[in-house]
mmCIF file of C-alpha atoms and ligand atoms in Angstrom:
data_model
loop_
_atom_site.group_PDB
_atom_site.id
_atom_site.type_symbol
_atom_site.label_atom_id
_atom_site.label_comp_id
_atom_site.label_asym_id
_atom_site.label_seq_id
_atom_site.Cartn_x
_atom_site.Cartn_y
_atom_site.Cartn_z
ATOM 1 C CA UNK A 8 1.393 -1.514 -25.444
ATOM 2 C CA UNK A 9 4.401 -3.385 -25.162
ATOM 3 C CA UNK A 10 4.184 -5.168 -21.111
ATOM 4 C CA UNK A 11 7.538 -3.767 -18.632
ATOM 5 C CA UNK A 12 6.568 -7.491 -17.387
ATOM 6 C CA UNK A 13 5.554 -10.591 -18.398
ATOM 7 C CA UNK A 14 5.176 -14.018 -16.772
ATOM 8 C CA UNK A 15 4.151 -16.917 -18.314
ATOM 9 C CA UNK A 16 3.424 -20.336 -16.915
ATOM 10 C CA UNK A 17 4.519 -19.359 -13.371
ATOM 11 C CA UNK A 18 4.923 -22.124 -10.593
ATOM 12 C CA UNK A 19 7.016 -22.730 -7.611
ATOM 13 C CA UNK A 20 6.185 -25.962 -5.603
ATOM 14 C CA UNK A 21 8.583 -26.236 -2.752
ATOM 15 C CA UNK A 22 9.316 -29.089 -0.878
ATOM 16 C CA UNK A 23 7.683 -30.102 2.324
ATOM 17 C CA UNK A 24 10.885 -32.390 4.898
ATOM 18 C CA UNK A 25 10.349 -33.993 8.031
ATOM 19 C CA UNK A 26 12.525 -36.201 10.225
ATOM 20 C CA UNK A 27 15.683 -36.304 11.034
ATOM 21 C CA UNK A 28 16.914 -37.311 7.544
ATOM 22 C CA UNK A 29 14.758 -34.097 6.044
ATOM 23 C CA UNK A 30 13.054 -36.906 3.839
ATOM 24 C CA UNK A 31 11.076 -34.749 1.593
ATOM 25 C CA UNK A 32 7.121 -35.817 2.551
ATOM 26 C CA UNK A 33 4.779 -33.282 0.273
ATOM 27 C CA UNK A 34 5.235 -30.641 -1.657
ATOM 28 C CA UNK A 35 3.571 -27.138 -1.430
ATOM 29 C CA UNK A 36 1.975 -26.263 -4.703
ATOM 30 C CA UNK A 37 2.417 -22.163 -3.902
ATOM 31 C CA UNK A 38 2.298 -20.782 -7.270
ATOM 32 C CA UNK A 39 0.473 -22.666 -10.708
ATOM 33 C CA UNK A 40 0.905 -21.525 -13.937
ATOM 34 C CA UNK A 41 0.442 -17.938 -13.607
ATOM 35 C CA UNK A 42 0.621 -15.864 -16.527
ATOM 36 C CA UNK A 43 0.310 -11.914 -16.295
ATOM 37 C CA UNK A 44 1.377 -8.715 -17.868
ATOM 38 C CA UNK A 45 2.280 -5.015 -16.697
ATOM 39 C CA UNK A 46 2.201 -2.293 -18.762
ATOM 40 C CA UNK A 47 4.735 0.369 -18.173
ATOM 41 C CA UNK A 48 2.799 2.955 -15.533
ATOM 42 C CA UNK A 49 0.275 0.372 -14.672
ATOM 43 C CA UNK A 50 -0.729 -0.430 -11.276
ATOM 44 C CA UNK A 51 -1.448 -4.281 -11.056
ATOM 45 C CA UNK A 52 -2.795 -5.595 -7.665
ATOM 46 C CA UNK A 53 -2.701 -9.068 -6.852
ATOM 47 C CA UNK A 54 -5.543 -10.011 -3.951
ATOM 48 C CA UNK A 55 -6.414 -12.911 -2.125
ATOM 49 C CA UNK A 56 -6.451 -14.250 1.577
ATOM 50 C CA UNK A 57 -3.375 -15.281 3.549
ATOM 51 C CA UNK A 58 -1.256 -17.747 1.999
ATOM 52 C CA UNK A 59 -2.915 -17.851 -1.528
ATOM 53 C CA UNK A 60 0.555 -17.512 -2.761
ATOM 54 C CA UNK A 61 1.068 -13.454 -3.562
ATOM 55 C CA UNK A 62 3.734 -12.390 -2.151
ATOM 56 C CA UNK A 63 5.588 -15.509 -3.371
ATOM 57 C CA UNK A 64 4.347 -14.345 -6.594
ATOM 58 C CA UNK A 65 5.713 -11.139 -6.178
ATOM 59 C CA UNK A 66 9.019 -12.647 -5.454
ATOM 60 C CA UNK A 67 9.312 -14.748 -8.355
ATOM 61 C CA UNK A 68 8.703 -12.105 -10.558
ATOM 62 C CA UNK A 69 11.720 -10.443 -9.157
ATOM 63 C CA UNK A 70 13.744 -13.924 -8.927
ATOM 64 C CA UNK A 71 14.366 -13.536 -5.494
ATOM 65 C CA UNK A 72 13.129 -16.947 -5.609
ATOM 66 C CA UNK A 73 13.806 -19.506 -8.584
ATOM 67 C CA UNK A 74 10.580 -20.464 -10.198
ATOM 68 C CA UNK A 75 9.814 -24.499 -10.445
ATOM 69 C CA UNK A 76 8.696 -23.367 -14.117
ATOM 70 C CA UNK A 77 7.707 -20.725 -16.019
ATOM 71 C CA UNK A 78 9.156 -17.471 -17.574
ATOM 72 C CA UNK A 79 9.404 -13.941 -16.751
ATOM 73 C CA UNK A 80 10.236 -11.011 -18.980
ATOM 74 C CA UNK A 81 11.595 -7.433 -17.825
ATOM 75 C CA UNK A 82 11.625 -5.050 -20.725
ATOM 76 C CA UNK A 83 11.892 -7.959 -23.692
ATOM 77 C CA UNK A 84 14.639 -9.567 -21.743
ATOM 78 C CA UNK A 85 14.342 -13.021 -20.349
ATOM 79 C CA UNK A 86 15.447 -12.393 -16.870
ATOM 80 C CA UNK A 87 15.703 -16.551 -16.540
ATOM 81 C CA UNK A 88 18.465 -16.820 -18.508
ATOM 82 C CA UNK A 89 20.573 -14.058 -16.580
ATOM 83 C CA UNK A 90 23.461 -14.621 -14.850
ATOM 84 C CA UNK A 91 25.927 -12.909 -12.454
ATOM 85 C CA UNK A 92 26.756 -9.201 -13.756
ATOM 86 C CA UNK A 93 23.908 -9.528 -16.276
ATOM 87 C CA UNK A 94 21.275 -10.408 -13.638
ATOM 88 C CA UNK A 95 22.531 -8.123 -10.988
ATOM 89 C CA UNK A 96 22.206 -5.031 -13.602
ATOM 90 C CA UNK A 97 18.669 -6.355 -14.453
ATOM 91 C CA UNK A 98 17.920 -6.255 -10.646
ATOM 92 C CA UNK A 99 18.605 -2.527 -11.215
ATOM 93 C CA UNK A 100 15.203 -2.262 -12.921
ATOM 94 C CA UNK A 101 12.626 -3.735 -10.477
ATOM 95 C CA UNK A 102 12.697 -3.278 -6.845
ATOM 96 C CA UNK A 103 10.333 -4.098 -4.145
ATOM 97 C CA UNK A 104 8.947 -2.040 -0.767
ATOM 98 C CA UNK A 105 8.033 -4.359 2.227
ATOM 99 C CA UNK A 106 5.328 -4.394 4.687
ATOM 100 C CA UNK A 107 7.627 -4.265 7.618
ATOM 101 C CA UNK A 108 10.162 -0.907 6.818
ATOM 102 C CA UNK A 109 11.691 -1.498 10.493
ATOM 103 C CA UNK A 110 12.568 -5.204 9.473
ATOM 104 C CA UNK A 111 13.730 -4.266 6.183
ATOM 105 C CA UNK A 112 16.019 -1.436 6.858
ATOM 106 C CA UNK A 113 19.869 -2.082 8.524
ATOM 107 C CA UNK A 114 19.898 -0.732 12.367
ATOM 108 C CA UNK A 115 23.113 -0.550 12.220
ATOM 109 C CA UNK A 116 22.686 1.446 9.266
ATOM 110 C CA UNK A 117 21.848 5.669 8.658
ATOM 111 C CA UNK A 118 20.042 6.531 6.017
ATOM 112 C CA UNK A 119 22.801 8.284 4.281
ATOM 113 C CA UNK A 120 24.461 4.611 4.382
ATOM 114 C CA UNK A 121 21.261 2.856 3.510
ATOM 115 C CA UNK A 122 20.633 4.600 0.240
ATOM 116 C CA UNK A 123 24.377 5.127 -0.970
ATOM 117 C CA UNK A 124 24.597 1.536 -0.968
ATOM 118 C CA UNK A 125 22.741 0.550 -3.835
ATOM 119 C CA UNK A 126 24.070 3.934 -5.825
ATOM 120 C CA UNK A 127 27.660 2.788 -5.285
ATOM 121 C CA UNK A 128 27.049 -1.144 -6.100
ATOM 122 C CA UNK A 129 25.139 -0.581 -9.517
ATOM 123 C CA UNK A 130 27.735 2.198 -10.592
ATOM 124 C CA UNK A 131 25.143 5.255 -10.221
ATOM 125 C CA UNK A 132 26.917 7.373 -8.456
ATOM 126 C CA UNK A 133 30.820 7.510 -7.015
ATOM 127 C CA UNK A 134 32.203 10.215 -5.630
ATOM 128 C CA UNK A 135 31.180 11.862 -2.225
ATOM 129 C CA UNK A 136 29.476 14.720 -3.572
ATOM 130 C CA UNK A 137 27.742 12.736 -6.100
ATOM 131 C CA UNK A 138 26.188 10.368 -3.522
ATOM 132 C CA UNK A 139 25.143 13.094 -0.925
ATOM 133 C CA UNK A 140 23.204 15.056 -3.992
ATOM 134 C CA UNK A 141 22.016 11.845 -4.970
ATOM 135 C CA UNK A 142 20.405 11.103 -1.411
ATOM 136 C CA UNK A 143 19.343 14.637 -0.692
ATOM 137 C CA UNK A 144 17.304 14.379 -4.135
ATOM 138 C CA UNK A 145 15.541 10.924 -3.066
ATOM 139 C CA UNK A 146 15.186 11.790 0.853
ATOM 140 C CA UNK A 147 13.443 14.862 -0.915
ATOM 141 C CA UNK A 148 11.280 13.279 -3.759
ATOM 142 C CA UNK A 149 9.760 10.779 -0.537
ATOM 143 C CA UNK A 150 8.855 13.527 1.303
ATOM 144 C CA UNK A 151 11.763 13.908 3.920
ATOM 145 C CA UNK A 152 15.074 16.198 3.552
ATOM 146 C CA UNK A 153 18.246 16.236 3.809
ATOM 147 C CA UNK A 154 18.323 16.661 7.799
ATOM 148 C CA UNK A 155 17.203 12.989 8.003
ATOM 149 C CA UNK A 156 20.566 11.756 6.551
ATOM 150 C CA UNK A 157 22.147 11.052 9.494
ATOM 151 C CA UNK A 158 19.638 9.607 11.496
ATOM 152 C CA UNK A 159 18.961 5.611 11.694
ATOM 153 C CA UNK A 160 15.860 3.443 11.527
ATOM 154 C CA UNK A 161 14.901 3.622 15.271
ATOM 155 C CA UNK A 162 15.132 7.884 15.082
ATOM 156 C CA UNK A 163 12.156 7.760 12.423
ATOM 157 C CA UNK A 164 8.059 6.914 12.799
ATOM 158 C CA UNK A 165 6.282 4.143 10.679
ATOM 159 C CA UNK A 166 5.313 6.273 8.351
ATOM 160 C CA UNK A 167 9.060 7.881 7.620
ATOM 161 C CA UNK A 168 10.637 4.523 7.806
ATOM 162 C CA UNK A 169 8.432 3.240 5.192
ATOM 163 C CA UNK A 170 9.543 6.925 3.065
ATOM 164 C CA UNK A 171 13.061 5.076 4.019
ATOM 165 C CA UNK A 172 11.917 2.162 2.346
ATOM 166 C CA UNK A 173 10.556 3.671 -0.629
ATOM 167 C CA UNK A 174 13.572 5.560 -1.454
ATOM 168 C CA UNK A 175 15.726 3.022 -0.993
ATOM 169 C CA UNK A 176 14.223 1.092 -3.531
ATOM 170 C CA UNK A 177 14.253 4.245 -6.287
ATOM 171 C CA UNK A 178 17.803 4.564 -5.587
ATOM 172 C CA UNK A 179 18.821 2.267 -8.551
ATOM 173 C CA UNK A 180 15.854 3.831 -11.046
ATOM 174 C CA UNK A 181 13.572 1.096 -11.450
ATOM 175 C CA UNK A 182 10.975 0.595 -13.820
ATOM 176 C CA UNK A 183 9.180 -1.595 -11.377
ATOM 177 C CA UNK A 184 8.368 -2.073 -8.205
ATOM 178 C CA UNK A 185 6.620 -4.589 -5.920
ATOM 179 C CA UNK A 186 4.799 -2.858 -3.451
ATOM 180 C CA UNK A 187 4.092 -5.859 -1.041
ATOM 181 C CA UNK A 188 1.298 -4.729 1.482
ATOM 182 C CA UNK A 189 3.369 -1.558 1.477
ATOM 183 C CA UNK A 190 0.762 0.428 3.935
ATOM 184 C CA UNK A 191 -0.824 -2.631 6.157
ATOM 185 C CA UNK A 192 0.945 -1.901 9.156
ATOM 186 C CA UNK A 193 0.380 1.918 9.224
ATOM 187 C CA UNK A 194 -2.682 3.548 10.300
ATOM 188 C CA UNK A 195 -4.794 5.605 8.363
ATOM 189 C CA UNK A 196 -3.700 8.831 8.087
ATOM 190 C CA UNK A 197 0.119 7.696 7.456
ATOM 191 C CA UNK A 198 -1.327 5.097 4.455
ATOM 192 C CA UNK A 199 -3.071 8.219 3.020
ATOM 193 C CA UNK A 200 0.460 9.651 2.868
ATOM 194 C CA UNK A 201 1.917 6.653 1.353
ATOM 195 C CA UNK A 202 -0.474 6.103 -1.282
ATOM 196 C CA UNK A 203 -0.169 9.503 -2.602
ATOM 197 C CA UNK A 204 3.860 9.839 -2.516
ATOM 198 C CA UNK A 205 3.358 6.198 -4.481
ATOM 199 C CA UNK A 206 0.642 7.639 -6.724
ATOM 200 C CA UNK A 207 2.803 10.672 -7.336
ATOM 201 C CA UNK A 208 5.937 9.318 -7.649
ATOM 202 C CA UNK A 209 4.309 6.537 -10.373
ATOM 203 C CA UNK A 210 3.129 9.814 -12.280
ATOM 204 C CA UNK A 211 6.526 11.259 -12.265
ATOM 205 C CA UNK A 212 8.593 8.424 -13.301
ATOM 206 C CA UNK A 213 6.442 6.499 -14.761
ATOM 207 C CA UNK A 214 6.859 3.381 -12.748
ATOM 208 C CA UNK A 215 4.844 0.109 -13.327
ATOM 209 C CA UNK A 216 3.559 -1.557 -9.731
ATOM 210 C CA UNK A 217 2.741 -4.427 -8.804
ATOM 211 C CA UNK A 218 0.682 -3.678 -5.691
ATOM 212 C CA UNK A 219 -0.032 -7.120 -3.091
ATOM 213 C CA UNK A 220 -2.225 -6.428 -0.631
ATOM 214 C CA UNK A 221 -5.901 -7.965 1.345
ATOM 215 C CA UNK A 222 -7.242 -4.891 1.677
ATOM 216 C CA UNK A 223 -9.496 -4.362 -1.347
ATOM 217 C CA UNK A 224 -10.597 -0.878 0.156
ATOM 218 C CA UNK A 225 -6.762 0.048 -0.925
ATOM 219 C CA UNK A 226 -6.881 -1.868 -3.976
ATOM 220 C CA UNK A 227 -9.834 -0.223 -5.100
ATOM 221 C CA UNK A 228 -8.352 3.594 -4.875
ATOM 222 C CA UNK A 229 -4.799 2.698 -6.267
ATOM 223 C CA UNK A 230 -5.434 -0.130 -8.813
ATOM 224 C CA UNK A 231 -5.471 0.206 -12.831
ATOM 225 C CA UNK A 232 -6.204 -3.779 -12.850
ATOM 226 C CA UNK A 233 -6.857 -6.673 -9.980
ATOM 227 C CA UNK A 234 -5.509 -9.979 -10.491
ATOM 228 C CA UNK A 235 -7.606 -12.409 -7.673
ATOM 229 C CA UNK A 236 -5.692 -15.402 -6.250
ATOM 230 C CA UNK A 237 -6.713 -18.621 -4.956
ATOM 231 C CA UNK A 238 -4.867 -21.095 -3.515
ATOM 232 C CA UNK A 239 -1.772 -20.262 -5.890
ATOM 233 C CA UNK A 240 -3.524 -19.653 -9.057
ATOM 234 C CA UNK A 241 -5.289 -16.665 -10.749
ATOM 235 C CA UNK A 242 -8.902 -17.204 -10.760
ATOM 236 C CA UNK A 243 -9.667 -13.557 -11.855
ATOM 237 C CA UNK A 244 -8.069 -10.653 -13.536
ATOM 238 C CA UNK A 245 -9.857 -7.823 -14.838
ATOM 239 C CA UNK A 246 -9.677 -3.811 -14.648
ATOM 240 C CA UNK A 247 -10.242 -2.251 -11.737
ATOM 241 C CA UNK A 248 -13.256 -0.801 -12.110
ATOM 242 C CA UNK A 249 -14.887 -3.795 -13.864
ATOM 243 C CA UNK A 250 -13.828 -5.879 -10.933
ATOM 244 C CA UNK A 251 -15.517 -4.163 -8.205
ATOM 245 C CA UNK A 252 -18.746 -3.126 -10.370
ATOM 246 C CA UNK A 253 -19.393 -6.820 -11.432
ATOM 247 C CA UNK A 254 -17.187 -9.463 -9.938
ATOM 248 C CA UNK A 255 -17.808 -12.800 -11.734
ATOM 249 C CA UNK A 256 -15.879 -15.531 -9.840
ATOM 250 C CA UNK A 257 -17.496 -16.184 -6.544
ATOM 251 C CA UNK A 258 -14.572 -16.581 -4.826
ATOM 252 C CA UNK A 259 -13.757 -12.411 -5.507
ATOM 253 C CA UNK A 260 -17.491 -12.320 -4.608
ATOM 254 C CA UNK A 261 -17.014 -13.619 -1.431
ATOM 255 C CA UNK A 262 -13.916 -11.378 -0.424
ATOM 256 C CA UNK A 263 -15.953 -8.639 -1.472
ATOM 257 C CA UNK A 264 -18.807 -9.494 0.075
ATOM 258 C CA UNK A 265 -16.479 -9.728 3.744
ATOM 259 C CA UNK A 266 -15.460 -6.349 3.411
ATOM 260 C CA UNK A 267 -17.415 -4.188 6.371
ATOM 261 C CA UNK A 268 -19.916 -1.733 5.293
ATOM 262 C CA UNK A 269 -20.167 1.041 6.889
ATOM 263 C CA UNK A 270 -23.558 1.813 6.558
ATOM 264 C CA UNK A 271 -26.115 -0.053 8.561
ATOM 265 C CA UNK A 272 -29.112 0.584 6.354
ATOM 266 C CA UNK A 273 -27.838 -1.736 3.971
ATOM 267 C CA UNK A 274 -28.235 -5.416 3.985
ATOM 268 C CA UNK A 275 -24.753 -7.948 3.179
ATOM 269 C CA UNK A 276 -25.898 -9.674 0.089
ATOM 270 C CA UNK A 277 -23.561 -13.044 0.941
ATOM 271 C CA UNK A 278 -21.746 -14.845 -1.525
ATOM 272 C CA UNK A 279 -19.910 -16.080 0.977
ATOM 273 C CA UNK A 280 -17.263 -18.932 1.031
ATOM 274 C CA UNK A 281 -18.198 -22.024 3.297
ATOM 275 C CA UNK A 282 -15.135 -23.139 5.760
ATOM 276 C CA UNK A 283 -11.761 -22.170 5.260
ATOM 277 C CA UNK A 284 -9.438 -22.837 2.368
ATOM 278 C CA UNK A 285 -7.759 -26.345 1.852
ATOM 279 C CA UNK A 286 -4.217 -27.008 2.538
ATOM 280 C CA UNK A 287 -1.762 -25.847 -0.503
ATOM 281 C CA UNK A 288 -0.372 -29.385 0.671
ATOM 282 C CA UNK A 289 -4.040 -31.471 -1.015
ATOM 283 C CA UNK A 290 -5.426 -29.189 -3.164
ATOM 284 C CA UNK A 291 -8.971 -30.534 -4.214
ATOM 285 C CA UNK A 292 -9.096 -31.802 -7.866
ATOM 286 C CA UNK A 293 -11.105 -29.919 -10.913
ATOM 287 C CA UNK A 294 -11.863 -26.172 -9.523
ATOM 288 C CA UNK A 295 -9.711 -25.658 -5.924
ATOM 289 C CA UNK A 296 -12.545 -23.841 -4.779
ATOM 290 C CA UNK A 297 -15.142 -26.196 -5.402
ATOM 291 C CA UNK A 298 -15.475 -27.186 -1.814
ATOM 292 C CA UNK A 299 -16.206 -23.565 -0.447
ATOM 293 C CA UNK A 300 -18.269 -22.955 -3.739
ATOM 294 C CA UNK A 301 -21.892 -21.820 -2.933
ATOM 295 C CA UNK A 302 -23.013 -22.580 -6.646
ATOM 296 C CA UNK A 303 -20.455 -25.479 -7.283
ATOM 297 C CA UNK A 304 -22.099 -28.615 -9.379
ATOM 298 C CA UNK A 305 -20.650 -32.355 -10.003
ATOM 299 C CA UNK A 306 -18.322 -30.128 -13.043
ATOM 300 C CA UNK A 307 -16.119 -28.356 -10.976
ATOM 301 C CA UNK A 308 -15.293 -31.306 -8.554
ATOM 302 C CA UNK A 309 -14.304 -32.891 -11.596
ATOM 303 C CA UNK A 310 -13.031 -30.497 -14.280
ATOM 304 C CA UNK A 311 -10.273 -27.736 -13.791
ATOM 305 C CA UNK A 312 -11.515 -24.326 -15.628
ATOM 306 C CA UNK A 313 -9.452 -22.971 -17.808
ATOM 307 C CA UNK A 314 -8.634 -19.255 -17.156
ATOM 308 C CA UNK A 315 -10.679 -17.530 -20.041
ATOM 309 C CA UNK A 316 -11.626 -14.076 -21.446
ATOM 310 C CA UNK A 317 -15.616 -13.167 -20.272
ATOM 311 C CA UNK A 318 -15.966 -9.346 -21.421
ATOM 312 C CA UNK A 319 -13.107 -7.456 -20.073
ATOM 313 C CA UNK A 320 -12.506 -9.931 -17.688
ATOM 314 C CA UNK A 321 -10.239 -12.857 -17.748
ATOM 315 C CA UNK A 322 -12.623 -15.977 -15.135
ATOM 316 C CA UNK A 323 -11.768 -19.399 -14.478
ATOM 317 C CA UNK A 324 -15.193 -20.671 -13.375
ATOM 318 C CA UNK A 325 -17.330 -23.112 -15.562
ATOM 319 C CA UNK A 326 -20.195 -21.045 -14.331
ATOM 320 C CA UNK A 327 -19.443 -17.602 -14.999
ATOM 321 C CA UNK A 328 -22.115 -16.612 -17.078
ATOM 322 C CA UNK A 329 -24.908 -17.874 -14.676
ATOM 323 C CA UNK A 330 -23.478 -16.004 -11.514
ATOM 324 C CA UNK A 331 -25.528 -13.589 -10.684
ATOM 325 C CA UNK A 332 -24.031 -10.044 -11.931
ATOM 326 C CA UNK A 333 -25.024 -7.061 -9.468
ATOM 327 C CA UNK A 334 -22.459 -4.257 -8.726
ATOM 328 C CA UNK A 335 -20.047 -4.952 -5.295
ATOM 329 C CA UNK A 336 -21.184 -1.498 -4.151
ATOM 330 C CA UNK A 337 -19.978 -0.735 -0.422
ATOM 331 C CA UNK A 338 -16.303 -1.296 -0.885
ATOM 332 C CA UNK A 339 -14.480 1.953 -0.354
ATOM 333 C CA UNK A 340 -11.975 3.456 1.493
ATOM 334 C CA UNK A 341 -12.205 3.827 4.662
ATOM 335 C CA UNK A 342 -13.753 7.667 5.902
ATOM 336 C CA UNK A 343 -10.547 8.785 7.525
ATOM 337 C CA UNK A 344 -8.498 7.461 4.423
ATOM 338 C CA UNK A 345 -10.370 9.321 2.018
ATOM 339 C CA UNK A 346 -10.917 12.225 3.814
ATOM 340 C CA UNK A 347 -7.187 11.985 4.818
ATOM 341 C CA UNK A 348 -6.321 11.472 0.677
ATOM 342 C CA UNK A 349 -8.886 14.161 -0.311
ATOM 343 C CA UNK A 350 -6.799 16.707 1.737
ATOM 344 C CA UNK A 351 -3.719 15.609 0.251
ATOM 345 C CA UNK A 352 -4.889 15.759 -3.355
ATOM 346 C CA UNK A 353 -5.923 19.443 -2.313
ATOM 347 C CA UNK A 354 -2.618 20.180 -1.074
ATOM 348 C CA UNK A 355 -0.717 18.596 -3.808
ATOM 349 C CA UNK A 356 -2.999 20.482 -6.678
ATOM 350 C CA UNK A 357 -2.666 23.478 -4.975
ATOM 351 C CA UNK A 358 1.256 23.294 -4.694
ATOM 352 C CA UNK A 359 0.590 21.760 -8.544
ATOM 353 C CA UNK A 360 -0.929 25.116 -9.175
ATOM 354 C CA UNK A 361 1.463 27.593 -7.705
ATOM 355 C CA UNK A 362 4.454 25.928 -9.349
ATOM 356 C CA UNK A 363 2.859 26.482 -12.713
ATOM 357 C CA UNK A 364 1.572 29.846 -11.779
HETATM 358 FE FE1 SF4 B 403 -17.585 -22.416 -8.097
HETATM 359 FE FE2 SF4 B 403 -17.596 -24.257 -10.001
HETATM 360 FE FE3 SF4 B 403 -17.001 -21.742 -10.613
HETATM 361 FE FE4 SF4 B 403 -15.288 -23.237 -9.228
HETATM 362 S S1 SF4 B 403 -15.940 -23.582 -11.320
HETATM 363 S S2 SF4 B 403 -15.869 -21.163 -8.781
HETATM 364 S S3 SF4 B 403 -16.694 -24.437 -7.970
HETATM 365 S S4 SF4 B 403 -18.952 -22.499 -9.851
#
C-alpha cells in the first residue's frame, strides 16, 4: 500500500550556545537518519525514554521544525519543497494533539472561536451558519455537543479539554495526525475515553496516527506497528504484536522488562539497561547503546549496526540473532484501563447494534 507518510534520512542536530556572544559550543544530535512509513489508517507508535528524540520526530514530520536533512512525503508530495500557500494547504492534511490540552488551547478563546479558526483560514467553511454546523458536527463526533460552544478552556475537565484538542485538530480534515502522549496526563478512566473516541474516529475517517508515547501498556492496545528510539535513532520497528511477543533489541527488552507487573507470582526476567543514557551532546561511537548493553562485545563499541530486516522486524543490533527470544508477557493495560475500555467497547457495539437494527 502506497505510505500517507514517508521520511527518509531524517536528522535535526541543533546547536548548543553559551556565553555572552552565543558562540555555538556542541551540537545536539536529536534526530539521525530516520526513515519510516505510514500507511493510510495505520497506527504507528514511536517509544523510547525521555529525550530519545520523539516528539522532535513527530515535529519534523509535520515541519514544525526544519529538518538538518532528510525528506518527508505527505500523500506523494514532497512537503520540503513547499512554500507559503502551498505549504500552508499541505498543513491542512496532518495535524497533531498535545499532551497538555490546557496549554494548547487559547484562554482567551471559546470553543466556538477555537475551532472556527482553522475552518475559516483553510477556506472550509465561511459563512455563519456554515461554521456553527461545522462545530456542532465536530463538538459532536468528540463526544461533546453543541452546549459546549460557548464555554472556554478553564469551564471544561482534562478529559473534555483534550475532546477540545482533538477536534480542533479534525477541523481542517486531516489524513494524519500526531498524537503526542495524547492521554499521559489523564487518569485512567478519562484515557479509556480517549483511546476509544481516537480508535473510533481512526475507523471512521480513516486517519493514519502517529502515536508518541512511554507508556508501552498504551502502545500495546492502540498500536498497528512500534518504532523503538534510542538516543535519536530507530533501533527497532516491527508490528505490534511481533514487538511485544519477541522483542529482539535489548534496549526494547529492557523498557519492557521495566514495565510493573502486576502479578507477584511472577519473577522480572531483567534485561535491564546499566546506568542511564549518554548525553545526545557525546554520543558513544559504533552502537549508542553499547555502554548500557548487557550482551555488548568489542563490535558494537566499534561498529555502528546498520538498521536491518530480521523476520518481520526491522533491528539494528550486531547480535540479534543470539538474544535470547522469549515472549515480553506481562505488559498490558492497566486493570482499570481495560476494564474501563471493555465497558466502552460494550457500549459502543451496543449503540453499533441499535443503529443498524
Ligand atoms: Fe547491544 Fe551490541 Fe546489539 Fe548494540 S549492537 S544493542 S551493544 S548487542
Amino acid at each position: 500500500m502506497t505510505p500517507i507518510l514517508a521520511v527518509e534520512g531524517l536528522t535535526k542536530r541543533f546547536p548548543v550556545r553559551r556565553g555572552i556572544l552565543r558562540r555555538v559550543v556542541g551540537h545536539v544530535e536529536a534526530v539521525r537518519d530516520v526513515d519510516l512509513a505510514i500507511a493510510p489508517g495505520e497506527t504507528l507508535a514511536i517509544v523510547g525514554e525521555s529525550g530519545c528524540g520523539k516528539s522532535t520526530l513527530g515535529r519534523l514530520m509535520l515541519r514544525l521544525i526544519e529538518p538538518t536533512a532528510g525528506k518527508v512525503t505527505l500523500d506523494g508530495t514532497d512537503t520540503m519543497a513547499l512554500k507559503g500557500p502551498a505549504l500552508r494547504r499541505l498543513r491542512r492534511d496532518m495535524q497533531i494533539i498535545f499532551q497538555d490540552p490546557f496549554g494548547s488551547l487559547n484562554p482567551r478563546m471559546s470553543v466556538r472561536e477555537t475551532l472556527a479558526e482553522p475552518l475559516k483560514l483553510h477556506g472550509l467553511a465561511d459563512t455563519d451558519d456554515t461554521i456553527a454546523a461545522a462545530v456542532d458536527d465536530l463538538l459532536m463526533r468528540c463526544g461533546l455537543s453543541a452546549h459546549h460552544a460557548g464555554r472556554y478552556p478553564h469551564e471544561f475537565s482534562g478529559g473534555q479539554r483534550q475532546r477540545v484538542g482533538i477536534a480542533r485538530a479534525l477541523a481542517t480534515r486531516p489524513k494524519l495526525i500526531v498524537c503526542d502522549e495524547p492521554v499521559s496526563a489523564l487518569d485512567v478512566s478519562v484515557q479509556a475515553q480517549i483511546l476509544n473516541l481516537l480508535a473510533a474516529l481512526q475507523q471512521d475517517l480513516g486517519l493514519a496516527y502517529v502515536f508518541i508515547s512511554h507508556d508501552l501498556a498504551v502502545v500495546r492496545h492502540v498500536a498497528h506497528r512500534v518504532a523503538v528510539m534510542y538516543l535519536g535513532r530507530i533501533v527497532e520497528e516491527a508490528p505490534a504484536e511481533d514487538l511485544f511477543a519477541k522483542p529482539l533489541h535489548p534496549y526494547t527488552r529492557s523498557l519492557l522488562d521495566a514495565v510493573p507487573r502486576p502479578d507477584p507470582t511472577r519473577r522480572r526476567e531483567t534485561v535491564s539497561a546499566k546506568g542511564d543514557a549518554p548525553s545526545a551532546m557525546a554520543i558513544p561511537p559504533g552502537c549508542a547503546f553499547h555502554t548500557r548493553c548487557p550482551i555488548a562485545t568489542a563490535r558494537c563499541s566499534a561498529e555502528r549496526p546498520a538498521l536491518r530486516p530480521l523476520g518481520t522486524t526491522k533491528v539494528a543490533c550486531h547480535h540479534a540473532e543470539d538474544a535470547p527470544v522469549r515472549p515480553a508477557a506481562g505488559v498490558t493495560a492497566s486493570d482499570a484501563l481495560r476494564k474501563r475500555l471493555a465497558i466502552l467497547n460494550e457500549r459502543r457495539r451496543a449503540r453499533e447494534a441499535e443503529v443498524t437494527a
